[in-house]
Amino acid sequence: MRVPVAAVLNGGEILPAQFPSTSSQARLPRDQQGPCEEVDPIDAAIAITSKQGLRTFPREVIADPRPRHGRKSEYSYDPFSPPTLKQVEQAFNLGKAPDDWRKLARVSRHPGSGDLLFIDPMETPNEARKRWQHEVSPKSFHGAIIGNAENHCNVTAYDVAIGGGKASSDPRFYRYLCAVADWRLKKSDSLRDRPGIEKWNDFIKTFNAYWSDETVERKVLIEGSVDYYSTGTLPACVPALHVGLPSTVVCEIINGRRTESAIAPKTHKPSDDIPK
């Protein structure tokens, strides 16, 4: 039987006075600081996949790591072109494992010598992952259940994926699928801009070839999800939980055969217990 349980709103909470001195949150103005929580290893691994998740270190002076033979020449003191920067980056990381590879945000000639370079190095994936595991981030209210051990002892919500997805080999269509799956698109001009959050009009313009080919049902669900992100109002096309899955959800069994998407829930009647 269901037992009412009071929600724990501050479990695992880290207050500004407890922030690690190395945390980016500790360097914010006091009026911009608020309750935070630890970054778990999975979130730390996800964070390093975006450019915003990697820090750029202070500018350094290094000897040009490229062999003299075959160097791409840059004669001005402006930032190197992308092909030349890539050549320096590859020579700089020669022999390193992928997770120890250090990207260079900027490379330019040093005025003191033709063999010296200015570089703006970035964190390696291993360095960034370790830092994020000792970082704190603002409390997430993405789900209805605040994620802490006390709440998860009583109720937990999670996503489950069984089997493998079918990947698209078309890079543009792949980006479209990612944008649709992310669903965090800014539709209202009254909402402040946020890094990494695309605007709805830009999404339509970029992916019009795919959007125009979608069925009406899918368009309603996609745009309704975008509205939900901005307003918190569920799309009208999403059925109540007792109704079953939306018709736009595709279900397959392990051999690849599709099954019915909208499954009517079974109801139990006392008469069902009578032997036939």
C-alpha atoms as a PDB file:
ATOM      1  CA  MET A   1       0.000   0.000   0.000  1.00  0.00           C
ATOM      2  CA  ARG A   2       1.113   3.539  -0.631  1.00  0.00           C
ATOM      3  CA  VAL A   3       2.415   5.372   2.427  1.00  0.00           C
ATOM      4  CA  PRO A   4       2.552   9.197   2.434  1.00  0.00           C
ATOM      5  CA  VAL A   5       6.125  10.428   2.804  1.00  0.00           C
ATOM      6  CA  ALA A   6       7.209  13.998   3.439  1.00  0.00           C
ATOM      7  CA  ALA A   7       9.622  15.286   0.796  1.00  0.00           C
ATOM      8  CA  VAL A   8      13.145  16.199   1.903  1.00  0.00           C
ATOM      9  CA  LEU A   9      13.902  19.498   0.191  1.00  0.00           C
ATOM     10  CA  ASN A  10      17.423  20.129   1.473  1.00  0.00           C
ATOM     11  CA  GLY A  11      18.985  16.670   1.488  1.00  0.00           C
ATOM     12  CA  GLY A  12      22.568  16.742   0.196  1.00  0.00           C
ATOM     13  CA  GLU A  13      22.411  20.522  -0.007  1.00  0.00           C
ATOM     14  CA  ILE A  14      25.667  22.508   0.007  1.00  0.00           C
ATOM     15  CA  LEU A  15      25.346  26.115   1.156  1.00  0.00           C
ATOM     16  CA  PRO A  16      27.599  28.949  -0.120  1.00  0.00           C
ATOM     17  CA  ALA A  17      29.662  28.956   3.094  1.00  0.00           C
ATOM     18  CA  GLN A  18      30.564  25.314   2.362  1.00  0.00           C
ATOM     19  CA  PHE A  19      31.627  25.763  -1.277  1.00  0.00           C
ATOM     20  CA  PRO A  20      35.133  24.459  -2.077  1.00  0.00           C
ATOM     21  CA  SER A  21      37.491  27.390  -2.660  1.00  0.00           C
ATOM     22  CA  THR A  22      38.338  25.994  -6.114  1.00  0.00           C
ATOM     23  CA  SER A  23      34.682  25.895  -7.207  1.00  0.00           C
ATOM     24  CA  SER A  24      33.477  28.255  -9.915  1.00  0.00           C
ATOM     25  CA  GLN A  25      30.399  28.847  -7.734  1.00  0.00           C
ATOM     26  CA  ALA A  26      32.619  30.247  -4.952  1.00  0.00           C
ATOM     27  CA  ARG A  27      33.898  32.946  -7.306  1.00  0.00           C
ATOM     28  CA  LEU A  28      30.432  34.280  -8.141  1.00  0.00           C
ATOM     29  CA  PRO A  29      29.182  37.497  -6.499  1.00  0.00           C
ATOM     30  CA  ARG A  30      27.481  36.730  -3.199  1.00  0.00           C
ATOM     31  CA  ASP A  31      24.034  37.727  -4.475  1.00  0.00           C
ATOM     32  CA  GLN A  32      24.360  35.159  -7.296  1.00  0.00           C
ATOM     33  CA  GLN A  33      25.242  32.247  -5.017  1.00  0.00           C
ATOM     34  CA  GLY A  34      22.647  29.786  -3.826  1.00  0.00           C
ATOM     35  CA  PRO A  35      22.195  26.218  -2.585  1.00  0.00           C
ATOM     36  CA  CYS A  36      24.224  23.710  -4.600  1.00  0.00           C
ATOM     37  CA  GLU A  37      24.782  19.977  -4.785  1.00  0.00           C
ATOM     38  CA  GLU A  38      27.673  17.695  -5.674  1.00  0.00           C
ATOM     39  CA  VAL A  39      28.284  16.761  -9.315  1.00  0.00           C
ATOM     40  CA  ASP A  40      28.037  12.989  -9.689  1.00  0.00           C
ATOM     41  CA  PRO A  41      30.483  11.018 -11.908  1.00  0.00           C
ATOM     42  CA  ILE A  42      27.959  10.606 -14.732  1.00  0.00           C
ATOM     43  CA  ASP A  43      27.275  14.352 -14.888  1.00  0.00           C
ATOM     44  CA  ALA A  44      31.034  14.971 -14.739  1.00  0.00           C
ATOM     45  CA  ALA A  45      31.520  12.725 -17.770  1.00  0.00           C
ATOM     46  CA  ILE A  46      28.710  14.499 -19.640  1.00  0.00           C
ATOM     47  CA  ALA A  47      30.037  17.972 -18.781  1.00  0.00           C
ATOM     48  CA  ILE A  48      33.332  17.439 -20.593  1.00  0.00           C
ATOM     49  CA  THR A  49      31.590  16.649 -23.879  1.00  0.00           C
ATOM     50  CA  SER A  50      30.721  20.327 -24.374  1.00  0.00           C
ATOM     51  CA  LYS A  51      33.142  23.176 -24.903  1.00  0.00           C
ATOM     52  CA  GLN A  52      31.561  25.004 -21.963  1.00  0.00           C
ATOM     53  CA  GLY A  53      32.612  22.104 -19.718  1.00  0.00           C
ATOM     54  CA  LEU A  54      36.341  22.671 -20.330  1.00  0.00           C
ATOM     55  CA  ARG A  55      38.388  25.495 -18.850  1.00  0.00           C
ATOM     56  CA  THR A  56      40.963  27.489 -20.787  1.00  0.00           C
ATOM     57  CA  PHE A  57      44.233  27.999 -18.917  1.00  0.00           C
ATOM     58  CA  PRO A  58      46.270  31.243 -18.922  1.00  0.00           C
ATOM     59  CA  ARG A  59      48.359  31.915 -22.012  1.00  0.00           C
ATOM     60  CA  GLU A  60      51.729  30.145 -22.187  1.00  0.00           C
ATOM     61  CA  VAL A  61      54.905  30.499 -24.220  1.00  0.00           C
ATOM     62  CA  ILE A  62      56.266  27.256 -25.689  1.00  0.00           C
ATOM     63  CA  ALA A  63      58.817  26.187 -28.248  1.00  0.00           C
ATOM     64  CA  ASP A  64      57.157  25.280 -31.531  1.00  0.00           C
ATOM     65  CA  PRO A  65      56.587  21.496 -31.193  1.00  0.00           C
ATOM     66  CA  ARG A  66      56.382  20.912 -34.962  1.00  0.00           C
ATOM     67  CA  PRO A  67      59.299  19.538 -36.965  1.00  0.00           C
ATOM     68  CA  ARG A  68      60.836  22.332 -39.020  1.00  0.00           C
ATOM     69  CA  HIS A  69      60.229  20.386 -42.202  1.00  0.00           C
ATOM     70  CA  GLY A  70      56.573  20.629 -43.263  1.00  0.00           C
ATOM     71  CA  ARG A  71      55.503  23.460 -40.974  1.00  0.00           C
ATOM     72  CA  LYS A  72      52.580  25.565 -42.167  1.00  0.00           C
ATOM     73  CA  SER A  73      53.877  29.142 -42.191  1.00  0.00           C
ATOM     74  CA  GLU A  74      52.188  32.074 -40.430  1.00  0.00           C
ATOM     75  CA  TYR A  75      53.982  35.397 -40.885  1.00  0.00           C
ATOM     76  CA  SER A  76      51.785  37.780 -38.860  1.00  0.00           C
ATOM     77  CA  TYR A  77      51.215  37.898 -35.113  1.00  0.00           C
ATOM     78  CA  ASP A  78      47.507  37.242 -35.550  1.00  0.00           C
ATOM     79  CA  PRO A  79      45.937  33.978 -34.324  1.00  0.00           C
ATOM     80  CA  PHE A  80      46.906  31.002 -36.480  1.00  0.00           C
ATOM     81  CA  SER A  81      44.434  29.740 -39.056  1.00  0.00           C
ATOM     82  CA  PRO A  82      42.500  26.569 -38.115  1.00  0.00           C
ATOM     83  CA  PRO A  83      44.705  24.250 -40.276  1.00  0.00           C
ATOM     84  CA  THR A  84      47.906  25.667 -38.741  1.00  0.00           C
ATOM     85  CA  LEU A  85      46.466  25.551 -35.216  1.00  0.00           C
ATOM     86  CA  LYS A  86      45.519  21.910 -35.773  1.00  0.00           C
ATOM     87  CA  GLN A  87      49.060  21.117 -36.938  1.00  0.00           C
ATOM     88  CA  VAL A  88      50.520  22.672 -33.757  1.00  0.00           C
ATOM     89  CA  GLU A  89      47.939  20.888 -31.593  1.00  0.00           C
ATOM     90  CA  GLN A  90      48.750  17.502 -33.128  1.00  0.00           C
ATOM     91  CA  ALA A  91      52.492  17.986 -32.606  1.00  0.00           C
ATOM     92  CA  PHE A  92      51.913  19.262 -29.057  1.00  0.00           C
ATOM     93  CA  ASN A  93      49.933  16.107 -28.160  1.00  0.00           C
ATOM     94  CA  LEU A  94      52.076  13.562 -29.992  1.00  0.00           C
ATOM     95  CA  GLY A  95      52.066  10.223 -28.171  1.00  0.00           C
ATOM     96  CA  LYS A  96      49.356  11.176 -25.661  1.00  0.00           C
ATOM     97  CA  ALA A  97      46.246   9.119 -24.933  1.00  0.00           C
ATOM     98  CA  PRO A  98      42.938  10.638 -26.157  1.00  0.00           C
ATOM     99  CA  ASP A  99      41.823  11.598 -22.628  1.00  0.00           C
ATOM    100  CA  ASP A 100      45.161  13.373 -22.035  1.00  0.00           C
ATOM    101  CA  TRP A 101      44.973  15.297 -25.326  1.00  0.00           C
ATOM    102  CA  ARG A 102      45.086  19.041 -24.709  1.00  0.00           C
ATOM    103  CA  LYS A 103      43.162  21.200 -27.174  1.00  0.00           C
ATOM    104  CA  LEU A 104      44.503  24.663 -27.967  1.00  0.00           C
ATOM    105  CA  ALA A 105      41.958  27.483 -28.069  1.00  0.00           C
ATOM    106  CA  ARG A 106      44.406  29.892 -29.716  1.00  0.00           C
ATOM    107  CA  VAL A 107      47.946  29.852 -31.139  1.00  0.00           C
ATOM    108  CA  SER A 108      50.033  32.779 -32.405  1.00  0.00           C
ATOM    109  CA  ARG A 109      53.654  33.686 -33.012  1.00  0.00           C
ATOM    110  CA  HIS A 110      55.751  35.071 -30.168  1.00  0.00           C
ATOM    111  CA  PRO A 111      57.396  38.384 -31.106  1.00  0.00           C
ATOM    112  CA  GLY A 112      60.648  37.461 -29.377  1.00  0.00           C
ATOM    113  CA  SER A 113      61.627  34.499 -31.530  1.00  0.00           C
ATOM    114  CA  GLY A 114      60.535  32.701 -34.653  1.00  0.00           C
ATOM    115  CA  ASP A 115      60.561  29.363 -32.807  1.00  0.00           C
ATOM    116  CA  LEU A 116      58.390  30.436 -29.848  1.00  0.00           C
ATOM    117  CA  LEU A 117      54.599  30.375 -29.776  1.00  0.00           C
ATOM    118  CA  PHE A 118      51.828  31.801 -27.621  1.00  0.00           C
ATOM    119  CA  ILE A 119      49.213  29.125 -26.828  1.00  0.00           C
ATOM    120  CA  ASP A 120      45.921  29.211 -24.916  1.00  0.00           C
ATOM    121  CA  PRO A 121      45.717  25.599 -23.659  1.00  0.00           C
ATOM    122  CA  MET A 122      42.507  23.949 -22.488  1.00  0.00           C
ATOM    123  CA  GLU A 123      41.907  21.263 -19.910  1.00  0.00           C
ATOM    124  CA  THR A 124      42.379  17.670 -20.974  1.00  0.00           C
ATOM    125  CA  PRO A 125      39.297  15.435 -20.608  1.00  0.00           C
ATOM    126  CA  ASN A 126      40.920  13.693 -17.616  1.00  0.00           C
ATOM    127  CA  GLU A 127      41.685  17.006 -15.899  1.00  0.00           C
ATOM    128  CA  ALA A 128      38.172  18.322 -16.521  1.00  0.00           C
ATOM    129  CA  ARG A 129      36.522  15.091 -15.356  1.00  0.00           C
ATOM    130  CA  LYS A 130      38.516  15.147 -12.106  1.00  0.00           C
ATOM    131  CA  ARG A 131      37.682  18.822 -11.529  1.00  0.00           C
ATOM    132  CA  TRP A 132      33.974  18.279 -12.137  1.00  0.00           C
ATOM    133  CA  GLN A 133      33.955  15.407  -9.634  1.00  0.00           C
ATOM    134  CA  HIS A 134      35.080  17.916  -6.978  1.00  0.00           C
ATOM    135  CA  GLU A 135      32.792  20.701  -8.207  1.00  0.00           C
ATOM    136  CA  VAL A 136      29.367  21.803  -7.025  1.00  0.00           C
ATOM    137  CA  SER A 137      26.503  22.948  -9.225  1.00  0.00           C
ATOM    138  CA  PRO A 138      23.233  24.798  -8.561  1.00  0.00           C
ATOM    139  CA  LYS A 139      20.486  22.499  -7.307  1.00  0.00           C
ATOM    140  CA  SER A 140      18.561  20.918 -10.136  1.00  0.00           C
ATOM    141  CA  PHE A 141      14.784  21.083 -10.089  1.00  0.00           C
ATOM    142  CA  HIS A 142      14.444  19.384 -13.474  1.00  0.00           C
ATOM    143  CA  GLY A 143      12.392  16.511 -12.069  1.00  0.00           C
ATOM    144  CA  ALA A 144       9.439  16.492  -9.711  1.00  0.00           C
ATOM    145  CA  ILE A 145      11.510  14.419  -7.259  1.00  0.00           C
ATOM    146  CA  ILE A 146      14.488  16.291  -5.799  1.00  0.00           C
ATOM    147  CA  GLY A 147      17.468  13.997  -6.182  1.00  0.00           C
ATOM    148  CA  ASN A 148      18.856  13.112  -2.756  1.00  0.00           C
ATOM    149  CA  ALA A 149      19.338   9.869  -0.862  1.00  0.00           C
ATOM    150  CA  GLU A 150      16.474  10.522   1.552  1.00  0.00           C
ATOM    151  CA  ASN A 151      13.905  10.934  -1.230  1.00  0.00           C
ATOM    152  CA  HIS A 152      15.262   8.025  -3.267  1.00  0.00           C
ATOM    153  CA  CYS A 153      14.750   5.709  -0.284  1.00  0.00           C
ATOM    154  CA  ASN A 154      11.026   6.204  -0.789  1.00  0.00           C
ATOM    155  CA  VAL A 155      10.446   7.039  -4.431  1.00  0.00           C
ATOM    156  CA  THR A 156      12.628   7.199  -7.524  1.00  0.00           C
ATOM    157  CA  ALA A 157      11.920   8.068 -11.136  1.00  0.00           C
ATOM    158  CA  TYR A 158      14.286   7.114 -13.937  1.00  0.00           C
ATOM    159  CA  ASP A 159      14.457   6.393 -17.648  1.00  0.00           C
ATOM    160  CA  VAL A 160      15.117   2.906 -18.976  1.00  0.00           C
ATOM    161  CA  ALA A 161      16.394   2.035 -22.452  1.00  0.00           C
ATOM    162  CA  ILE A 162      16.401  -1.608 -23.508  1.00  0.00           C
ATOM    163  CA  GLY A 163      18.333  -2.579 -26.609  1.00  0.00           C
ATOM    164  CA  GLY A 164      20.241  -0.356 -29.006  1.00  0.00           C
ATOM    165  CA  GLY A 165      19.020   2.559 -31.024  1.00  0.00           C
ATOM    166  CA  LYS A 166      19.278   2.891 -34.781  1.00  0.00           C
ATOM    167  CA  ALA A 167      21.838   5.564 -35.618  1.00  0.00           C
ATOM    168  CA  SER A 168      21.655   7.922 -38.574  1.00  0.00           C
ATOM    169  CA  SER A 169      24.729   8.247 -40.779  1.00  0.00           C
ATOM    170  CA  ASP A 170      23.614  11.650 -42.126  1.00  0.00           C
ATOM    171  CA  PRO A 171      25.320  14.308 -39.945  1.00  0.00           C
ATOM    172  CA  ARG A 172      22.671  16.982 -40.593  1.00  0.00           C
ATOM    173  CA  PHE A 173      19.785  14.635 -39.802  1.00  0.00           C
ATOM    174  CA  TYR A 174      21.687  13.465 -36.721  1.00  0.00           C
ATOM    175  CA  ARG A 175      21.927  17.088 -35.508  1.00  0.00           C
ATOM    176  CA  TYR A 176      18.190  17.499 -36.153  1.00  0.00           C
ATOM    177  CA  LEU A 177      17.408  14.421 -34.044  1.00  0.00           C
ATOM    178  CA  CYS A 178      19.637  15.739 -31.245  1.00  0.00           C
ATOM    179  CA  ALA A 179      17.883  19.123 -31.323  1.00  0.00           C
ATOM    180  CA  VAL A 180      14.462  17.459 -31.164  1.00  0.00           C
ATOM    181  CA  ALA A 181      15.545  15.119 -28.366  1.00  0.00           C
ATOM    182  CA  ASP A 182      16.981  18.022 -26.361  1.00  0.00           C
ATOM    183  CA  TRP A 183      13.673  19.964 -26.675  1.00  0.00           C
ATOM    184  CA  ARG A 184      15.130  22.921 -24.748  1.00  0.00           C
ATOM    185  CA  LEU A 185      14.384  25.482 -27.439  1.00  0.00           C
ATOM    186  CA  LYS A 186      13.768  29.122 -26.555  1.00  0.00           C
ATOM    187  CA  LYS A 187      10.507  30.222 -28.157  1.00  0.00           C
ATOM    188  CA  SER A 188       9.569  33.424 -26.347  1.00  0.00           C
ATOM    189  CA  ASP A 189      11.629  36.590 -26.829  1.00  0.00           C
ATOM    190  CA  SER A 190      10.783  37.533 -23.249  1.00  0.00           C
ATOM    191  CA  LEU A 191      12.986  34.704 -21.943  1.00  0.00           C
ATOM    192  CA  ARG A 192      16.645  35.556 -21.412  1.00  0.00           C
ATOM    193  CA  ASP A 193      19.192  33.971 -23.729  1.00  0.00           C
ATOM    194  CA  ARG A 194      21.105  31.018 -22.313  1.00  0.00           C
ATOM    195  CA  PRO A 195      24.335  29.504 -23.700  1.00  0.00           C
ATOM    196  CA  GLY A 196      23.640  26.324 -25.629  1.00  0.00           C
ATOM    197  CA  ILE A 197      19.864  26.918 -25.815  1.00  0.00           C
ATOM    198  CA  GLU A 198      18.827  27.387 -29.442  1.00  0.00           C
ATOM    199  CA  LYS A 199      15.971  29.650 -30.462  1.00  0.00           C
ATOM    200  CA  TRP A 200      12.868  28.055 -31.973  1.00  0.00           C
ATOM    201  CA  ASN A 201      12.992  30.220 -35.115  1.00  0.00           C
ATOM    202  CA  ASP A 202      16.662  29.304 -35.672  1.00  0.00           C
ATOM    203  CA  PHE A 203      15.790  25.625 -35.238  1.00  0.00           C
ATOM    204  CA  ILE A 204      13.033  25.851 -37.881  1.00  0.00           C
ATOM    205  CA  LYS A 205      15.312  27.743 -40.274  1.00  0.00           C
ATOM    206  CA  THR A 206      18.238  25.334 -39.859  1.00  0.00           C
ATOM    207  CA  PHE A 207      16.222  22.122 -40.079  1.00  0.00           C
ATOM    208  CA  ASN A 208      13.298  23.184 -42.270  1.00  0.00           C
ATOM    209  CA  ALA A 209      13.906  20.319 -44.727  1.00  0.00           C
ATOM    210  CA  TYR A 210      13.247  17.763 -41.976  1.00  0.00           C
ATOM    211  CA  TRP A 211      10.648  19.750 -40.027  1.00  0.00           C
ATOM    212  CA  SER A 212       8.456  20.303 -43.085  1.00  0.00           C
ATOM    213  CA  ASP A 213       8.416  16.540 -43.698  1.00  0.00           C
ATOM    214  CA  GLU A 214       7.169  15.661 -40.208  1.00  0.00           C
ATOM    215  CA  THR A 215       3.599  14.481 -39.715  1.00  0.00           C
ATOM    216  CA  VAL A 216       1.125  16.779 -37.992  1.00  0.00           C
ATOM    217  CA  GLU A 217       1.088  14.509 -34.920  1.00  0.00           C
ATOM    218  CA  ARG A 218       4.857  14.696 -34.509  1.00  0.00           C
ATOM    219  CA  LYS A 219       4.933  18.450 -35.049  1.00  0.00           C
ATOM    220  CA  VAL A 220       2.319  18.903 -32.325  1.00  0.00           C
ATOM    221  CA  LEU A 221       4.356  16.787 -29.891  1.00  0.00           C
ATOM    222  CA  ILE A 222       7.701  18.452 -30.722  1.00  0.00           C
ATOM    223  CA  GLU A 223       6.365  22.007 -30.515  1.00  0.00           C
ATOM    224  CA  GLY A 224       4.320  21.131 -27.449  1.00  0.00           C
ATOM    225  CA  SER A 225       7.500  19.918 -25.721  1.00  0.00           C
ATOM    226  CA  VAL A 226       9.176  23.235 -26.524  1.00  0.00           C
ATOM    227  CA  ASP A 227       6.221  25.126 -25.038  1.00  0.00           C
ATOM    228  CA  TYR A 228       6.405  22.875 -21.974  1.00  0.00           C
ATOM    229  CA  TYR A 229      10.047  23.878 -21.427  1.00  0.00           C
ATOM    230  CA  SER A 230       9.088  27.565 -21.393  1.00  0.00           C
ATOM    231  CA  THR A 231       5.723  27.391 -19.611  1.00  0.00           C
ATOM    232  CA  GLY A 232       5.591  24.148 -17.630  1.00  0.00           C
ATOM    233  CA  THR A 233       2.285  23.229 -19.290  1.00  0.00           C
ATOM    234  CA  LEU A 234       2.158  19.688 -20.658  1.00  0.00           C
ATOM    235  CA  PRO A 235       1.243  19.372 -24.350  1.00  0.00           C
ATOM    236  CA  ALA A 236      -2.454  18.713 -24.846  1.00  0.00           C
ATOM    237  CA  CYS A 237      -1.566  15.753 -27.075  1.00  0.00           C
ATOM    238  CA  VAL A 238       0.106  13.863 -24.196  1.00  0.00           C
ATOM    239  CA  PRO A 239      -2.427  11.409 -22.743  1.00  0.00           C
ATOM    240  CA  ALA A 240      -2.937  10.828 -19.042  1.00  0.00           C
ATOM    241  CA  LEU A 241      -0.861   7.994 -17.568  1.00  0.00           C
ATOM    242  CA  HIS A 242      -3.794   5.565 -17.372  1.00  0.00           C
ATOM    243  CA  VAL A 243      -4.530   5.940 -21.093  1.00  0.00           C
ATOM    244  CA  GLY A 244      -1.271   4.412 -22.330  1.00  0.00           C
ATOM    245  CA  LEU A 245       1.543   5.512 -24.612  1.00  0.00           C
ATOM    246  CA  PRO A 246       1.054   8.288 -27.198  1.00  0.00           C
ATOM    247  CA  SER A 247       0.498   6.990 -30.720  1.00  0.00           C
ATOM    248  CA  THR A 248       3.747   8.693 -31.798  1.00  0.00           C
ATOM    249  CA  VAL A 249       5.812   6.365 -29.563  1.00  0.00           C
ATOM    250  CA  VAL A 250       7.216   3.490 -31.611  1.00  0.00           C
ATOM    251  CA  CYS A 251       7.669   0.164 -29.827  1.00  0.00           C
ATOM    252  CA  GLU A 252       9.717  -2.760 -31.107  1.00  0.00           C
ATOM    253  CA  ILE A 253      10.431  -6.194 -29.693  1.00  0.00           C
ATOM    254  CA  ILE A 254      13.967  -7.601 -29.747  1.00  0.00           C
ATOM    255  CA  ASN A 255      13.725  -9.065 -33.260  1.00  0.00           C
ATOM    256  CA  GLY A 256      12.880  -5.633 -34.686  1.00  0.00           C
ATOM    257  CA  ARG A 257       9.158  -6.258 -35.207  1.00  0.00           C
ATOM    258  CA  ARG A 258       7.016  -3.279 -34.291  1.00  0.00           C
ATOM    259  CA  THR A 259       4.198  -3.657 -31.796  1.00  0.00           C
ATOM    260  CA  GLU A 260       1.203  -1.494 -31.046  1.00  0.00           C
ATOM    261  CA  SER A 261       2.229   1.867 -29.556  1.00  0.00           C
ATOM    262  CA  ALA A 262      -0.932   2.824 -27.718  1.00  0.00           C
ATOM    263  CA  ILE A 263      -1.718  -0.087 -25.398  1.00  0.00           C
ATOM    264  CA  ALA A 264      -4.974   0.008 -23.506  1.00  0.00           C
ATOM    265  CA  PRO A 265      -4.381  -0.706 -19.796  1.00  0.00           C
ATOM    266  CA  LYS A 266      -5.807  -3.907 -18.368  1.00  0.00           C
ATOM    267  CA  THR A 267      -8.436  -3.513 -15.668  1.00  0.00           C
ATOM    268  CA  HIS A 268      -9.065  -6.109 -12.979  1.00  0.00           C
ATOM    269  CA  LYS A 269     -12.614  -6.986 -11.963  1.00  0.00           C
ATOM    270  CA  PRO A 270     -13.595  -9.173  -8.987  1.00  0.00           C
ATOM    271  CA  SER A 271     -15.325 -11.535 -11.417  1.00  0.00           C
ATOM    272  CA  ASP A 272     -11.945 -12.300 -12.998  1.00  0.00           C
ATOM    273  CA  ASP A 273     -11.039 -14.322  -9.878  1.00  0.00           C
ATOM    274  CA  ILE A 274     -13.938 -16.740 -10.393  1.00  0.00           C
ATOM    275  CA  PRO A 275     -12.712 -19.989 -12.032  1.00  0.00           C
ATOM    276  CA  LYS A 276     -14.131 -20.399 -15.491  1.00  0.00           C
END
